[in-house]
mmCIF file of C-alpha atoms in Angstrom:
data_model
loop_
_atom_site.group_PDB
_atom_site.id
_atom_site.type_symbol
_atom_site.label_atom_id
_atom_site.label_comp_id
_atom_site.label_asym_id
_atom_site.label_seq_id
_atom_site.Cartn_x
_atom_site.Cartn_y
_atom_site.Cartn_z
ATOM 1 C CA MET A 15 151.681 -40.805 -22.136
ATOM 2 C CA ASP A 16 149.071 -41.133 -19.058
ATOM 3 C CA ILE A 17 150.670 -39.065 -16.210
ATOM 4 C CA ILE A 18 149.283 -38.365 -12.392
ATOM 5 C CA GLU A 19 150.082 -34.994 -11.518
ATOM 6 C CA ILE A 20 148.977 -34.019 -7.698
ATOM 7 C CA GLN A 21 148.247 -30.765 -5.983
ATOM 8 C CA HIS A 22 148.051 -30.225 -2.935
ATOM 9 C CA PRO A 23 148.884 -27.711 -0.560
ATOM 10 C CA SER A 24 152.073 -29.879 0.625
ATOM 11 C CA CYS A 25 153.565 -30.283 -2.958
ATOM 12 C CA HIS A 26 152.847 -30.461 -6.309
ATOM 13 C CA ALA A 27 154.180 -33.520 -7.839
ATOM 14 C CA ARG A 28 153.610 -36.152 -11.034
ATOM 15 C CA ILE A 29 153.788 -39.622 -11.914
ATOM 16 C CA ALA A 30 154.073 -41.506 -14.940
ATOM 17 C CA LEU A 31 152.041 -44.243 -15.382
ATOM 18 C CA GLN A 32 154.659 -45.690 -17.239
ATOM 19 C CA GLY A 33 157.086 -47.113 -15.091
ATOM 20 C CA ALA A 34 155.473 -45.651 -12.040
ATOM 21 C CA GLN A 35 157.289 -43.424 -12.236
ATOM 22 C CA LEU A 36 157.737 -39.810 -9.889
ATOM 23 C CA LEU A 37 158.930 -37.285 -12.096
ATOM 24 C CA GLU A 38 158.317 -34.018 -10.436
ATOM 25 C CA TRP A 39 158.272 -33.453 -6.499
ATOM 26 C CA THR A 40 158.200 -29.911 -5.471
ATOM 27 C CA PRO A 41 157.695 -29.517 -1.630
ATOM 28 C CA HIS A 42 155.360 -26.541 -0.768
ATOM 29 C CA GLY A 43 157.536 -23.390 -0.083
ATOM 30 C CA CYS A 44 160.047 -24.280 -2.845
ATOM 31 C CA ASP A 45 159.833 -22.874 -6.759
ATOM 32 C CA HIS A 46 161.262 -26.049 -8.156
ATOM 33 C CA SER A 47 161.496 -29.802 -8.666
ATOM 34 C CA LEU A 48 164.260 -31.640 -6.101
ATOM 35 C CA LEU A 49 164.112 -34.116 -9.443
ATOM 36 C CA TRP A 50 165.530 -33.722 -12.291
ATOM 37 C CA CYS A 51 163.830 -35.179 -15.563
ATOM 38 C CA THR A 52 164.234 -35.000 -19.349
ATOM 39 C CA PRO A 53 161.795 -32.121 -20.755
ATOM 40 C CA ASP A 54 158.313 -33.663 -22.165
ATOM 41 C CA GLN A 55 159.256 -33.528 -25.333
ATOM 42 C CA TYR A 56 161.054 -36.434 -25.329
ATOM 43 C CA PHE A 57 158.934 -38.832 -23.621
ATOM 44 C CA GLN A 58 157.707 -42.246 -25.710
ATOM 45 C CA PRO A 59 155.407 -44.800 -24.635
ATOM 46 C CA GLY A 60 157.694 -48.129 -24.037
ATOM 47 C CA ARG A 61 160.918 -46.096 -23.816
ATOM 48 C CA ALA A 62 162.301 -45.191 -20.922
ATOM 49 C CA ILE A 63 161.660 -41.929 -19.471
ATOM 50 C CA ARG A 64 165.320 -40.262 -18.170
ATOM 51 C CA GLY A 65 164.867 -38.603 -14.876
ATOM 52 C CA GLY A 66 162.911 -38.315 -11.508
ATOM 53 C CA ILE A 67 163.034 -41.993 -9.712
ATOM 54 C CA PRO A 68 163.477 -44.723 -12.781
ATOM 55 C CA ILE A 69 162.134 -48.166 -11.041
ATOM 56 C CA CYS A 70 165.008 -49.969 -11.824
ATOM 57 C CA TRP A 71 164.466 -54.122 -11.819
ATOM 58 C CA PRO A 72 164.289 -57.275 -12.099
ATOM 59 C CA TRP A 73 167.711 -56.225 -13.029
ATOM 60 C CA PHE A 74 170.630 -53.323 -12.685
ATOM 61 C CA ASN A 75 172.459 -51.908 -15.520
ATOM 62 C CA LYS A 76 172.751 -54.353 -18.264
ATOM 63 C CA GLN A 77 172.638 -57.459 -16.609
ATOM 64 C CA GLY A 78 169.600 -58.510 -19.031
ATOM 65 C CA GLN A 79 167.950 -56.690 -21.872
ATOM 66 C CA PRO A 80 166.440 -53.598 -21.397
ATOM 67 C CA SER A 81 168.885 -52.152 -19.707
ATOM 68 C CA HIS A 82 167.655 -51.722 -16.033
ATOM 69 C CA GLY A 83 165.110 -53.736 -16.509
ATOM 70 C CA PHE A 84 161.498 -53.906 -18.188
ATOM 71 C CA ALA A 85 159.581 -52.321 -14.500
ATOM 72 C CA ARG A 86 160.388 -48.550 -16.038
ATOM 73 C CA THR A 87 158.955 -49.180 -19.362
ATOM 74 C CA GLU A 88 155.702 -51.763 -18.126
ATOM 75 C CA ARG A 89 152.357 -49.567 -17.504
ATOM 76 C CA TRP A 90 151.554 -50.050 -13.957
ATOM 77 C CA THR A 91 148.014 -50.085 -12.422
ATOM 78 C CA LEU A 92 147.114 -47.107 -10.389
ATOM 79 C CA CYS A 93 145.532 -49.140 -7.264
ATOM 80 C CA THR A 94 144.712 -46.497 -4.829
ATOM 81 C CA GLN A 95 144.621 -42.984 -3.875
ATOM 82 C CA GLU A 96 144.517 -41.649 -0.424
ATOM 83 C CA THR A 97 144.667 -37.115 0.297
ATOM 84 C CA LEU A 98 144.993 -36.334 3.606
ATOM 85 C CA SER A 99 146.062 -32.842 5.621
ATOM 86 C CA ASP A 100 149.508 -33.031 5.335
ATOM 87 C CA ARG A 101 150.376 -35.477 2.232
ATOM 88 C CA VAL A 102 149.032 -37.462 -0.491
ATOM 89 C CA ILE A 103 149.723 -41.620 -0.594
ATOM 90 C CA VAL A 104 149.311 -43.316 -4.147
ATOM 91 C CA THR A 105 149.904 -47.187 -4.839
ATOM 92 C CA LEU A 106 150.945 -48.985 -8.048
ATOM 93 C CA GLU A 107 151.592 -52.169 -8.605
ATOM 94 C CA LEU A 108 152.666 -54.295 -11.427
ATOM 95 C CA LYS A 109 152.192 -58.015 -12.108
ATOM 96 C CA ASP A 110 153.938 -60.691 -14.325
ATOM 97 C CA SER A 111 152.622 -60.658 -18.484
ATOM 98 C CA ALA A 112 152.810 -62.539 -21.377
ATOM 99 C CA HIS A 113 155.326 -59.753 -22.269
ATOM 100 C CA THR A 114 157.113 -59.758 -18.992
ATOM 101 C CA ARG A 115 157.252 -63.551 -19.259
ATOM 102 C CA GLU A 116 159.219 -62.972 -22.661
ATOM 103 C CA LEU A 117 162.081 -61.340 -21.566
ATOM 104 C CA TRP A 118 162.112 -62.797 -18.343
ATOM 105 C CA PRO A 119 160.267 -66.011 -17.017
ATOM 106 C CA HIS A 120 158.864 -65.762 -14.040
ATOM 107 C CA SER A 121 155.458 -64.280 -12.052
ATOM 108 C CA PHE A 122 156.069 -61.850 -9.451
ATOM 109 C CA HIS A 123 154.126 -59.060 -8.366
ATOM 110 C CA LEU A 124 155.620 -55.224 -7.419
ATOM 111 C CA ARG A 125 153.825 -52.720 -5.189
ATOM 112 C CA LEU A 126 154.723 -49.075 -4.887
ATOM 113 C CA THR A 127 153.571 -46.951 -2.334
ATOM 114 C CA LEU A 128 154.557 -43.238 -2.895
ATOM 115 C CA SER A 129 153.365 -40.878 -0.126
ATOM 116 C CA LEU A 130 153.647 -37.275 -0.963
ATOM 117 C CA GLY A 131 154.518 -34.180 0.838
ATOM 118 C CA HIS A 132 157.096 -31.838 2.521
ATOM 119 C CA GLU A 133 158.989 -35.395 2.439
ATOM 120 C CA CYS A 134 158.887 -37.748 -0.390
ATOM 121 C CA GLN A 135 158.625 -41.769 0.571
ATOM 122 C CA ILE A 136 158.984 -44.448 -1.351
ATOM 123 C CA ASN A 137 158.904 -48.245 -0.587
ATOM 124 C CA LEU A 138 158.856 -50.520 -3.276
ATOM 125 C CA ASN A 139 157.464 -54.075 -1.951
ATOM 126 C CA ILE A 140 159.078 -56.967 -4.129
ATOM 127 C CA ASP A 141 156.844 -60.794 -3.851
ATOM 128 C CA CYS A 142 158.969 -62.788 -6.367
ATOM 129 C CA GLN A 143 160.722 -66.481 -6.342
ATOM 130 C CA ALA A 144 162.757 -65.298 -8.492
ATOM 131 C CA ALA A 145 166.242 -63.289 -7.790
ATOM 132 C CA SER A 146 166.694 -60.579 -8.584
ATOM 133 C CA THR A 147 168.114 -57.070 -8.120
ATOM 134 C CA GLY A 148 167.664 -53.123 -8.532
ATOM 135 C CA ALA A 149 167.866 -49.629 -7.772
ATOM 136 C CA LEU A 150 165.648 -46.459 -7.410
ATOM 137 C CA HIS A 151 167.661 -44.493 -9.593
ATOM 138 C CA THR A 152 166.614 -40.946 -8.243
ATOM 139 C CA TYR A 153 167.713 -37.932 -10.333
ATOM 140 C CA LEU A 154 168.328 -34.813 -7.665
ATOM 141 C CA ASN A 155 167.738 -31.767 -9.188
ATOM 142 C CA VAL A 156 171.401 -30.129 -8.271
ATOM 143 C CA GLY A 157 171.614 -26.903 -10.329
ATOM 144 C CA ASP A 158 175.542 -26.694 -10.681
ATOM 145 C CA VAL A 159 176.808 -30.509 -9.888
ATOM 146 C CA GLN A 160 180.230 -29.035 -9.697
ATOM 147 C CA ASN A 161 179.447 -27.453 -6.687
ATOM 148 C CA THR A 162 177.476 -29.990 -5.243
ATOM 149 C CA GLN A 163 178.879 -32.458 -2.654
ATOM 150 C CA VAL A 164 177.940 -36.026 -1.005
ATOM 151 C CA SER A 165 178.518 -37.422 2.068
ATOM 152 C CA GLY A 166 177.323 -40.582 3.810
ATOM 153 C CA LEU A 167 178.706 -42.785 0.999
ATOM 154 C CA GLY A 168 180.846 -44.770 2.685
ATOM 155 C CA LEU A 169 185.042 -45.315 2.013
ATOM 156 C CA ALA A 170 184.558 -48.249 -0.714
ATOM 157 C CA TYR A 171 183.410 -48.434 -4.307
ATOM 158 C CA PHE A 172 183.686 -49.932 -7.552
ATOM 159 C CA ASP A 173 184.396 -47.909 -10.327
ATOM 160 C CA SER A 174 182.496 -48.787 -12.777
ATOM 161 C CA LEU A 175 184.327 -46.363 -15.577
ATOM 162 C CA THR A 176 187.535 -47.809 -14.662
ATOM 163 C CA GLN A 177 186.653 -51.513 -13.649
ATOM 164 C CA GLN A 178 188.458 -50.862 -10.518
ATOM 165 C CA GLN A 179 187.366 -51.485 -6.722
ATOM 166 C CA VAL A 180 188.984 -48.438 -4.808
ATOM 167 C CA GLN A 181 188.980 -48.288 -0.801
ATOM 168 C CA ILE A 182 189.688 -44.770 1.356
ATOM 169 C CA ASP A 183 191.973 -45.027 3.517
ATOM 170 C CA ASP A 184 191.265 -41.538 5.089
ATOM 171 C CA LEU A 185 188.534 -41.851 8.120
ATOM 172 C CA ASP A 186 187.921 -37.932 7.705
ATOM 173 C CA ALA A 187 188.417 -37.712 3.723
ATOM 174 C CA PRO A 188 186.154 -35.057 2.462
ATOM 175 C CA ALA A 189 182.597 -34.923 0.800
ATOM 176 C CA LEU A 190 182.402 -36.356 -2.666
ATOM 177 C CA GLN A 191 182.453 -33.206 -4.969
ATOM 178 C CA ILE A 192 181.945 -34.146 -8.519
ATOM 179 C CA ASN A 193 184.043 -33.000 -11.496
ATOM 180 C CA GLN A 194 184.274 -35.416 -14.422
ATOM 181 C CA ALA A 195 181.783 -38.180 -14.913
ATOM 182 C CA ILE A 196 181.322 -40.232 -12.270
ATOM 183 C CA ASP A 197 179.585 -43.852 -12.048
ATOM 184 C CA ARG A 198 180.407 -45.476 -8.778
ATOM 185 C CA ILE A 199 178.932 -48.213 -7.013
ATOM 186 C CA TYR A 200 179.688 -48.110 -2.654
ATOM 187 C CA THR A 201 179.501 -51.295 -1.206
ATOM 188 C CA THR A 202 179.627 -49.707 2.607
ATOM 189 C CA PRO A 203 176.943 -46.876 2.494
ATOM 190 C CA LEU A 204 175.681 -45.369 5.436
ATOM 191 C CA PRO A 205 171.916 -44.843 5.672
ATOM 192 C CA LEU A 206 171.528 -41.354 4.626
ATOM 193 C CA SER A 207 173.322 -39.886 1.988
ATOM 194 C CA ILE A 208 173.208 -35.981 2.682
ATOM 195 C CA VAL A 209 173.613 -33.779 -1.014
ATOM 196 C CA ARG A 210 174.701 -29.928 -0.117
ATOM 197 C CA SER A 211 173.235 -28.068 -3.443
ATOM 198 C CA PRO A 212 173.370 -24.486 -4.662
ATOM 199 C CA LEU A 213 169.652 -24.562 -5.191
ATOM 200 C CA PHE A 214 169.034 -25.039 -1.897
ATOM 201 C CA PRO A 215 169.988 -23.137 1.742
ATOM 202 C CA SER A 216 170.281 -26.715 3.403
ATOM 203 C CA ALA A 217 170.815 -30.309 2.715
ATOM 204 C CA ILE A 218 168.912 -32.607 0.636
ATOM 205 C CA GLU A 219 168.945 -35.950 3.163
ATOM 206 C CA VAL A 220 168.455 -38.953 0.640
ATOM 207 C CA GLU A 221 167.299 -41.794 3.279
ATOM 208 C CA HIS A 222 168.158 -45.398 2.072
ATOM 209 C CA GLN A 223 166.432 -48.414 3.825
ATOM 210 C CA HIS A 224 166.829 -52.284 2.896
ATOM 211 C CA HIS A 225 169.633 -51.548 0.361
ATOM 212 C CA GLN A 226 173.252 -52.867 0.190
ATOM 213 C CA GLU A 227 174.808 -50.345 -2.215
ATOM 214 C CA VAL A 228 174.453 -46.773 -2.715
ATOM 215 C CA VAL A 229 175.318 -45.517 -6.843
ATOM 216 C CA VAL A 230 176.386 -42.022 -7.096
ATOM 217 C CA TRP A 231 176.181 -41.239 -10.903
ATOM 218 C CA ASN A 232 176.867 -38.016 -13.767
ATOM 219 C CA PRO A 233 177.520 -38.821 -17.417
ATOM 220 C CA TRP A 234 179.538 -35.102 -17.731
ATOM 221 C CA ARG A 235 179.720 -33.246 -21.392
ATOM 222 C CA GLU A 236 180.914 -36.659 -23.334
ATOM 223 C CA GLY A 237 178.264 -38.825 -21.621
ATOM 224 C CA ALA A 238 175.252 -36.598 -22.415
ATOM 225 C CA GLN A 239 176.142 -36.033 -25.572
ATOM 226 C CA SER A 240 176.019 -39.743 -26.925
ATOM 227 C CA LEU A 241 172.447 -39.457 -24.873
ATOM 228 C CA SER A 242 169.637 -38.617 -27.479
ATOM 229 C CA ASP A 243 166.960 -37.520 -24.427
ATOM 230 C CA MET A 244 169.653 -35.303 -22.616
ATOM 231 C CA ASN A 245 170.559 -31.802 -23.491
ATOM 232 C CA THR A 246 174.018 -30.655 -23.768
ATOM 233 C CA ASP A 247 174.508 -28.758 -20.955
ATOM 234 C CA ASP A 248 171.485 -31.477 -18.873
ATOM 235 C CA PHE A 249 174.543 -32.884 -16.794
ATOM 236 C CA GLN A 250 175.364 -29.920 -14.859
ATOM 237 C CA LYS A 251 172.162 -29.844 -13.345
ATOM 238 C CA MET A 252 171.584 -33.460 -12.224
ATOM 239 C CA LEU A 253 173.584 -35.963 -10.093
ATOM 240 C CA CYS A 254 171.916 -39.568 -9.487
ATOM 241 C CA VAL A 255 172.120 -41.019 -5.892
ATOM 242 C CA GLU A 256 170.398 -44.113 -6.050
ATOM 243 C CA THR A 257 169.280 -46.818 -3.583
ATOM 244 C CA ALA A 258 170.284 -50.179 -5.275
ATOM 245 C CA SER A 259 170.667 -53.700 -4.666
ATOM 246 C CA ILE A 260 172.744 -54.973 -7.166
ATOM 247 C CA SER A 261 175.976 -57.366 -5.416
ATOM 248 C CA HIS A 262 173.268 -59.955 -4.160
ATOM 249 C CA PRO A 263 170.250 -61.035 -5.067
ATOM 250 C CA LEU A 264 167.191 -59.113 -3.164
ATOM 251 C CA ASP A 265 164.971 -61.822 -0.849
ATOM 252 C CA THR A 266 161.980 -63.241 -2.465
ATOM 253 C CA GLN A 267 159.939 -60.992 -0.050
ATOM 254 C CA LEU A 268 161.509 -57.075 -0.060
ATOM 255 C CA THR A 269 160.780 -53.826 0.376
ATOM 256 C CA MET A 270 163.494 -50.831 -0.485
ATOM 257 C CA LYS A 271 162.820 -47.499 0.886
ATOM 258 C CA LEU A 272 163.420 -44.182 0.201
ATOM 259 C CA ARG A 273 162.583 -40.917 1.463
ATOM 260 C CA LEU A 274 163.987 -37.529 0.803
ATOM 261 C CA ALA A 275 163.913 -34.478 2.535
ATOM 262 C CA ALA A 276 165.019 -30.629 2.378
ATOM 263 C CA ASP A 277 164.651 -27.805 4.804
ATOM 264 C CA HIS A 278 164.497 -24.792 2.251
#
C-alpha cells in the first residue's frame, strides 16, 4: 500500500493514497500522533483502513455498500505538494470511474487538501450533481478513553445503539464522559468540539465547518472483539469525533472542513 510520508520541522505525517487517508499527524513537540490508527499489519489494498481520518462518502454508515462508501477504499491521485516554512500542503483527487459507477451510477470530482503543520486542516471539496452524505471520520488518540471528556456537542442526539432521539434539558450539563459503547449523532453541535485527554496537558480542538452533525463513536470492549482489524484493548486508546453531514443530502458543491489543534 503506497504511503506518503512527510517529515517537516512542524510535524510528521503519513497519508495513504488509498482513501487519501491521513494516518498519522504528530505536531512538533509531541511524542505521539494525535490520531489513532490500527497497526500496519492490518493494511490490505482494497480494504478500508481503521484509524486516522477516513473519508466516508458518498454515503454514511450502511446507507449503501460498502459501508461508509467507496471513497476510503479507492486509490486517489496525488496532484500537488507544497512545502512552506510552517507547513506542508498536499492535494489529492478522486474522479468517477467504471468501478465507482458500478457501485454508484453518478459522475463526481472530489478534491482533498491537507494542510499539515502545528495544526492539521482538511478541506474536502465535493463536486457532484447527485445527493450524497458523508463524514470526516476522525479517530483521536486519547490514551485513556474513560478519562477523556468532550464538550461542545450540543443538547440533542440520536443514539444509534438504542435507536432513540435524546434531548438534554440541562443547559449546564457536564462534558461527555465515556464508560461504555457509544454511537451518537449529535444534531445541534457547536462548531468547536473540545476534547480533554490524559495524553495532552491542554485540550484538543476539533473545529467543524460546513457540517450538520458531529458523531461520537467508541465500540468498547465487546465491539472491538468483533472487529478483525482492532486489538481487544484498542478501544481504550481511541475516540471518534467526526465532522458529518448525514440527515440532509450534501449540496452539489460543498467543502467539508476539519481543523485539529493542540497546545503542548
